Short mmCIF file of C-alpha atoms and ligand atoms in Angstrom, two decimals:
data_model
loop_
_atom_site.label_atom_id
_atom_site.label_comp_id
_atom_site.label_asym_id
_atom_site.label_seq_id
_atom_site.Cartn_x
_atom_site.Cartn_y
_atom_site.Cartn_z
CA UNK A 17 7.84 16.00 24.57
CA UNK A 18 10.55 15.37 21.93
CA UNK A 19 10.56 17.57 18.82
CA UNK A 20 9.39 14.78 16.40
CA UNK A 21 6.37 13.97 18.58
CA UNK A 22 5.54 17.67 19.02
CA UNK A 23 5.69 18.22 15.27
CA UNK A 24 3.57 15.12 14.64
CA UNK A 25 0.94 16.44 17.08
CA UNK A 26 0.86 19.83 15.29
CA UNK A 27 0.59 18.16 11.86
CA UNK A 28 -2.23 15.91 13.00
CA UNK A 29 -4.15 18.81 14.54
CA UNK A 30 -3.81 20.88 11.34
CA UNK A 31 -4.88 17.94 9.16
CA UNK A 32 -7.86 17.19 11.41
CA UNK A 33 -8.97 20.83 11.32
CA UNK A 34 -8.68 20.82 7.53
CA UNK A 35 -10.55 17.52 7.15
CA UNK A 36 -13.34 18.51 9.56
CA UNK A 37 -13.70 21.84 7.76
CA UNK A 38 -14.81 23.77 10.85
CA UNK A 39 -11.83 26.12 11.04
CA UNK A 40 -9.74 25.56 7.95
CA UNK A 41 -6.07 26.29 8.71
CA UNK A 42 -3.95 27.92 6.02
CA UNK A 43 -1.71 24.89 5.45
CA UNK A 44 -1.69 23.05 2.13
CA UNK A 45 -0.80 19.38 1.91
CA UNK A 46 2.48 20.44 0.23
CA UNK A 47 3.27 22.73 3.17
CA UNK A 48 2.59 19.91 5.62
CA UNK A 49 4.90 17.61 3.68
CA UNK A 50 7.57 20.33 3.54
CA UNK A 51 7.28 20.72 7.32
CA UNK A 52 8.02 17.04 7.75
CA UNK A 53 11.25 17.47 5.76
CA UNK A 54 12.24 20.50 7.85
CA UNK A 55 11.91 18.29 10.90
CA UNK A 56 14.50 15.86 9.55
CA UNK A 57 17.07 18.55 8.89
CA UNK A 58 16.56 20.18 12.29
CA UNK A 59 16.69 16.87 14.11
CA UNK A 60 20.05 16.16 12.58
CA UNK A 61 21.34 19.67 13.20
CA UNK A 62 20.73 19.01 16.86
CA UNK A 63 22.32 15.59 16.68
CA UNK A 64 25.40 16.25 14.62
CA UNK A 65 26.57 19.23 12.57
CA UNK A 66 28.77 16.80 10.60
CA UNK A 67 25.68 15.11 9.24
CA UNK A 68 24.42 18.43 7.94
CA UNK A 69 27.82 19.11 6.34
CA UNK A 70 27.48 15.86 4.46
CA UNK A 71 23.86 16.55 3.43
CA UNK A 72 23.32 17.48 -0.17
CA UNK A 73 25.94 15.09 -1.52
CA UNK A 74 24.66 12.69 -4.13
CA UNK A 75 25.27 9.70 -1.88
CA UNK A 76 24.99 10.52 1.83
CA UNK A 77 26.89 8.30 4.27
CA UNK A 78 25.08 5.16 5.40
CA UNK A 79 25.06 6.32 9.05
CA UNK A 80 23.26 9.47 8.00
CA UNK A 81 20.65 7.44 6.17
CA UNK A 82 20.17 5.22 9.24
CA UNK A 83 19.63 8.30 11.39
CA UNK A 84 17.16 9.85 8.98
CA UNK A 85 15.19 6.63 8.64
CA UNK A 86 15.09 6.27 12.42
CA UNK A 87 13.66 9.80 12.69
CA UNK A 88 10.91 8.98 10.19
CA UNK A 89 10.20 5.68 11.93
CA UNK A 90 9.83 7.53 15.22
CA UNK A 91 7.04 9.62 13.70
CA UNK A 92 5.45 6.55 12.10
CA UNK A 93 5.40 4.74 15.45
CA UNK A 94 3.50 7.67 16.98
CA UNK A 95 1.21 8.19 13.97
CA UNK A 96 -2.55 8.08 14.47
CA UNK A 97 -3.60 9.77 11.20
CA UNK A 98 -5.82 6.76 10.44
CA UNK A 99 -7.49 6.36 13.84
CA UNK A 100 -9.07 2.99 13.03
CA UNK A 101 -5.72 1.52 11.94
CA UNK A 102 -3.85 3.07 14.84
CA UNK A 103 -6.39 1.44 17.18
CA UNK A 104 -6.32 -1.98 15.59
CA UNK A 105 -2.59 -2.37 14.83
CA UNK A 106 -0.30 -4.39 17.06
CA UNK A 107 2.56 -2.20 15.89
CA UNK A 108 3.61 -0.16 12.88
CA UNK A 109 5.63 -1.90 10.15
CA UNK A 110 8.15 0.59 8.82
CA UNK A 111 10.50 -1.28 6.50
CA UNK A 112 13.54 -3.51 6.61
CA UNK A 113 16.87 -3.89 4.90
CA UNK A 114 19.87 -1.95 3.75
CA UNK A 115 19.45 1.86 4.04
CA UNK A 116 21.96 2.12 1.18
CA UNK A 117 20.17 -0.41 -1.04
CA UNK A 118 20.31 -0.15 -4.82
CA UNK A 119 17.08 -2.12 -5.01
CA UNK A 120 13.85 -1.40 -3.14
CA UNK A 121 10.72 -3.57 -3.15
CA UNK A 122 7.40 -1.94 -2.30
CA UNK A 123 4.23 -3.82 -1.46
CA UNK A 124 0.81 -2.65 -0.36
CA UNK A 125 0.40 -3.09 3.40
CA UNK A 126 1.26 -5.33 6.34
CA UNK A 127 -0.82 -8.45 6.84
CA UNK A 128 -1.47 -10.34 10.05
CA UNK A 129 2.03 -11.90 10.18
CA UNK A 130 3.74 -8.58 9.53
CA UNK A 131 1.57 -6.81 12.11
CA UNK A 132 2.58 -9.46 14.66
CA UNK A 133 6.30 -9.35 13.85
CA UNK A 134 6.74 -5.68 12.92
CA UNK A 135 8.55 -6.53 9.69
CA UNK A 136 7.24 -6.41 6.10
CA UNK A 137 6.95 -9.55 4.00
CA UNK A 138 7.49 -12.21 6.64
CA UNK A 139 4.45 -14.41 5.92
CA UNK A 140 4.22 -16.97 3.13
CA UNK A 141 4.29 -14.29 0.44
CA UNK A 142 7.27 -12.73 2.15
CA UNK A 143 9.12 -16.03 2.22
CA UNK A 144 8.53 -16.34 -1.51
CA UNK A 145 9.80 -12.79 -2.04
CA UNK A 146 12.94 -13.69 -0.08
CA UNK A 147 13.48 -16.68 -2.40
CA UNK A 148 13.06 -14.44 -5.45
CA UNK A 149 15.57 -11.97 -4.02
CA UNK A 150 18.06 -14.79 -3.39
CA UNK A 151 17.52 -16.17 -6.91
CA UNK A 152 18.49 -12.71 -8.17
CA UNK A 153 21.79 -13.06 -6.32
CA UNK A 154 21.01 -10.74 -3.41
CA UNK A 155 20.66 -11.41 0.29
CA UNK A 156 17.40 -10.11 1.79
CA UNK A 157 19.53 -7.79 3.95
CA UNK A 158 21.09 -6.20 0.85
CA UNK A 159 17.82 -4.78 -0.50
CA UNK A 160 15.18 -2.63 1.21
CA UNK A 161 11.59 -3.79 1.61
CA UNK A 162 8.66 -1.56 2.56
CA UNK A 163 4.95 -1.09 2.01
CA UNK A 164 2.79 1.85 1.00
CA UNK A 165 0.93 1.55 4.32
CA UNK A 166 2.73 1.24 7.64
CA UNK A 167 -0.25 -0.20 9.54
CA UNK A 168 -2.24 -3.36 8.87
CA UNK A 169 -5.61 -2.50 7.30
CA UNK A 170 -8.20 -3.38 9.92
CA UNK A 171 -10.76 -6.13 9.43
CA UNK A 172 -13.56 -5.17 11.87
CA UNK A 173 -15.29 -8.17 13.39
CA UNK A 174 -12.60 -10.60 12.36
CA UNK A 175 -9.05 -10.98 13.63
CA UNK A 176 -8.25 -13.06 10.55
CA UNK A 177 -7.81 -12.22 6.90
CA UNK A 178 -6.39 -9.16 5.23
CA UNK A 179 -7.90 -6.42 3.13
CA UNK A 180 -6.28 -4.05 0.65
CA UNK A 181 -5.71 -0.47 1.81
CA UNK A 182 -8.16 2.17 0.65
CA UNK A 183 -7.02 5.01 -1.65
CA UNK A 184 -7.49 7.45 1.24
CA UNK A 185 -5.35 5.33 3.58
CA UNK A 186 -2.64 5.10 0.94
CA UNK A 187 -2.70 8.84 0.33
CA UNK A 188 -2.48 9.52 4.05
CA UNK A 189 0.50 7.22 4.62
CA UNK A 190 2.33 7.90 1.34
CA UNK A 191 4.47 10.81 2.63
CA UNK A 192 6.34 8.41 4.93
CA UNK A 193 7.22 6.16 1.99
CA UNK A 194 8.26 9.20 -0.04
CA UNK A 195 10.69 10.09 2.72
CA UNK A 196 12.04 6.53 2.84
CA UNK A 197 12.69 6.55 -0.91
CA UNK A 198 14.24 10.01 -0.75
CA UNK A 199 16.62 8.88 2.01
CA UNK A 200 17.55 5.48 0.57
CA UNK A 201 17.82 6.71 -3.03
CA UNK A 202 17.54 3.25 -4.62
CA UNK A 203 18.66 2.82 -8.22
CA UNK A 204 15.61 0.69 -9.00
CA UNK A 205 12.20 0.31 -7.34
CA UNK A 206 10.04 -2.80 -7.81
CA UNK A 207 6.32 -2.31 -7.22
CA UNK A 208 4.69 -5.55 -6.13
CA UNK A 209 1.10 -5.79 -7.34
CA UNK A 210 -1.59 -3.45 -8.60
CA UNK A 211 -2.31 -1.83 -5.24
CA UNK A 212 1.34 -0.83 -4.82
CA UNK A 213 1.27 0.64 -8.34
CA UNK A 214 -1.87 2.62 -7.49
CA UNK A 215 -0.27 3.88 -4.27
CA UNK A 216 2.93 4.92 -6.03
CA UNK A 217 1.80 6.11 -9.44
CA UNK A 218 -1.93 6.67 -8.97
CA UNK A 219 -2.51 4.32 -11.90
CA UNK A 220 -5.25 1.71 -11.89
CA UNK A 221 -5.06 -1.01 -14.52
CA UNK A 222 -5.01 -4.81 -14.77
CA UNK A 223 -1.65 -6.28 -13.85
CA UNK A 224 -1.33 -7.96 -17.24
CA UNK A 225 -1.10 -4.43 -18.69
CA UNK A 226 1.17 -3.02 -15.98
CA UNK A 227 3.78 -5.68 -15.34
CA UNK A 228 7.07 -6.08 -17.13
CA UNK A 229 7.26 -2.41 -18.08
CA UNK A 230 9.64 0.27 -16.95
CA UNK A 231 8.07 3.31 -15.42
CA UNK A 232 9.64 6.02 -13.29
CA UNK A 233 8.87 7.24 -9.80
CA UNK A 234 10.28 10.73 -9.18
CA UNK A 235 13.09 9.94 -11.60
CA UNK A 236 13.87 6.46 -10.24
CA UNK A 237 13.30 3.54 -12.66
CA UNK A 238 10.35 1.48 -11.48
CA UNK A 239 9.51 -2.07 -12.54
CA UNK A 240 6.04 -3.45 -11.93
CA UNK A 241 5.56 -7.14 -11.26
CA UNK A 242 3.06 -9.47 -9.63
CA UNK A 243 2.75 -9.56 -5.85
CA UNK A 244 4.23 -12.83 -4.51
CA UNK A 245 0.81 -13.63 -3.00
CA UNK A 246 -0.48 -13.90 -6.57
CA UNK A 247 2.16 -16.54 -7.32
CA UNK A 248 1.04 -18.47 -4.23
CA UNK A 249 -2.50 -18.51 -5.60
CA UNK A 250 -1.41 -19.23 -9.16
CA UNK A 251 1.41 -21.74 -9.19
CA UNK A 252 1.69 -22.12 -12.96
CA UNK A 253 5.29 -22.00 -14.27
CA UNK A 254 4.26 -19.44 -16.90
CA UNK A 255 3.24 -16.92 -14.23
CA UNK A 256 6.43 -17.57 -12.26
CA UNK A 257 8.39 -17.07 -15.46
CA UNK A 258 6.74 -13.67 -16.01
CA UNK A 259 7.88 -12.47 -12.60
CA UNK A 260 11.32 -13.89 -13.24
CA UNK A 261 11.56 -12.09 -16.59
CA UNK A 262 10.67 -8.85 -14.78
CA UNK A 263 13.39 -9.54 -12.22
CA UNK A 264 15.94 -10.24 -14.96
CA UNK A 265 15.15 -6.81 -16.39
CA UNK A 266 15.85 -5.39 -12.94
CA UNK A 267 19.15 -7.30 -12.69
CA UNK A 268 20.11 -6.05 -16.11
CA UNK A 269 19.32 -2.46 -15.10
CA UNK A 270 21.49 -2.88 -12.01
CA UNK A 271 24.24 -4.35 -14.22
CA UNK A 272 24.13 -7.59 -12.24
CA UNK A 273 25.46 -10.59 -14.19
CA UNK A 274 22.83 -13.15 -15.17
CA UNK A 275 24.03 -16.75 -15.51
CA UNK A 276 22.70 -19.23 -18.06
CA UNK A 277 21.12 -21.16 -15.20
CA UNK A 278 19.31 -18.03 -14.05
CA UNK A 279 18.16 -17.28 -17.58
CA UNK A 280 16.51 -20.69 -17.88
CA UNK A 281 14.50 -20.62 -14.62
CA UNK A 282 10.85 -21.67 -15.15
CA UNK A 283 11.30 -22.33 -18.85
S1 SF4 D 14 -1.35 3.75 8.03
FE1 SF4 D 14 0.27 5.30 7.97
S2 SF4 D 14 -0.81 7.28 8.10
FE2 SF4 D 14 -2.25 5.68 8.78
S3 SF4 D 14 -1.98 5.58 11.03
FE3 SF4 D 14 -0.60 4.04 10.13
S4 SF4 D 14 1.36 5.10 9.92
FE4 SF4 D 14 -0.22 6.68 10.20
#
């Protein structure tokens, strides 16, 4: 058994013992998360001492980020912390894009299309997100896109439809996203929709109160905007304009020029 799988097995056993309460192990959630970070460093020590030499710099080399993300993805692929989701998923959906991205979009969870293709935001909402990204002057490959949950929330009795992740599922999967953010170190995060905000910030509120405001996530500026699926349900230009105004704030923060044509979208 490879080290990442062995560590995953130990973590899962400890968490199960803690959750079942029969023999409570002396391992706090913080300790478990710290263990996961130790795994990354040790994996890379074994792979390449040069990578460790470079670690700790403000902006690690892209190759190092690729390696670290691959190590996390390996653990995600083997993850069965949510047994019902591990049983029902076609595959895990880790994230896609530039490991060195300045801009990271975070949604809630894979849907049926994403579960089938193994990539986040590939359905109709994803296609709309790609158009928004292009309107901002980025290629989809330039940014990084991920979800709070790496497995599609199951819909027992029906192969169709999607459901939002539960708070427990989000809490269970969140450490993987934390690692992704820590590795990528984006300059700006965009949270897509109220569920993503709850997963990231633990805040529950109507989107009309959350969107368009700067928040921070572990020191990284975070903009909240509507999920593209909302725009598919509500096609009014005023709602599209709100999302676009949020994205212009993001462009401004990233010091990306905004043309007059861009400024007048959806007016
Ligand atoms: S949702 Fe996340 S924590 Fe749950 S089984 Fe999938 S990868 Fe593991």
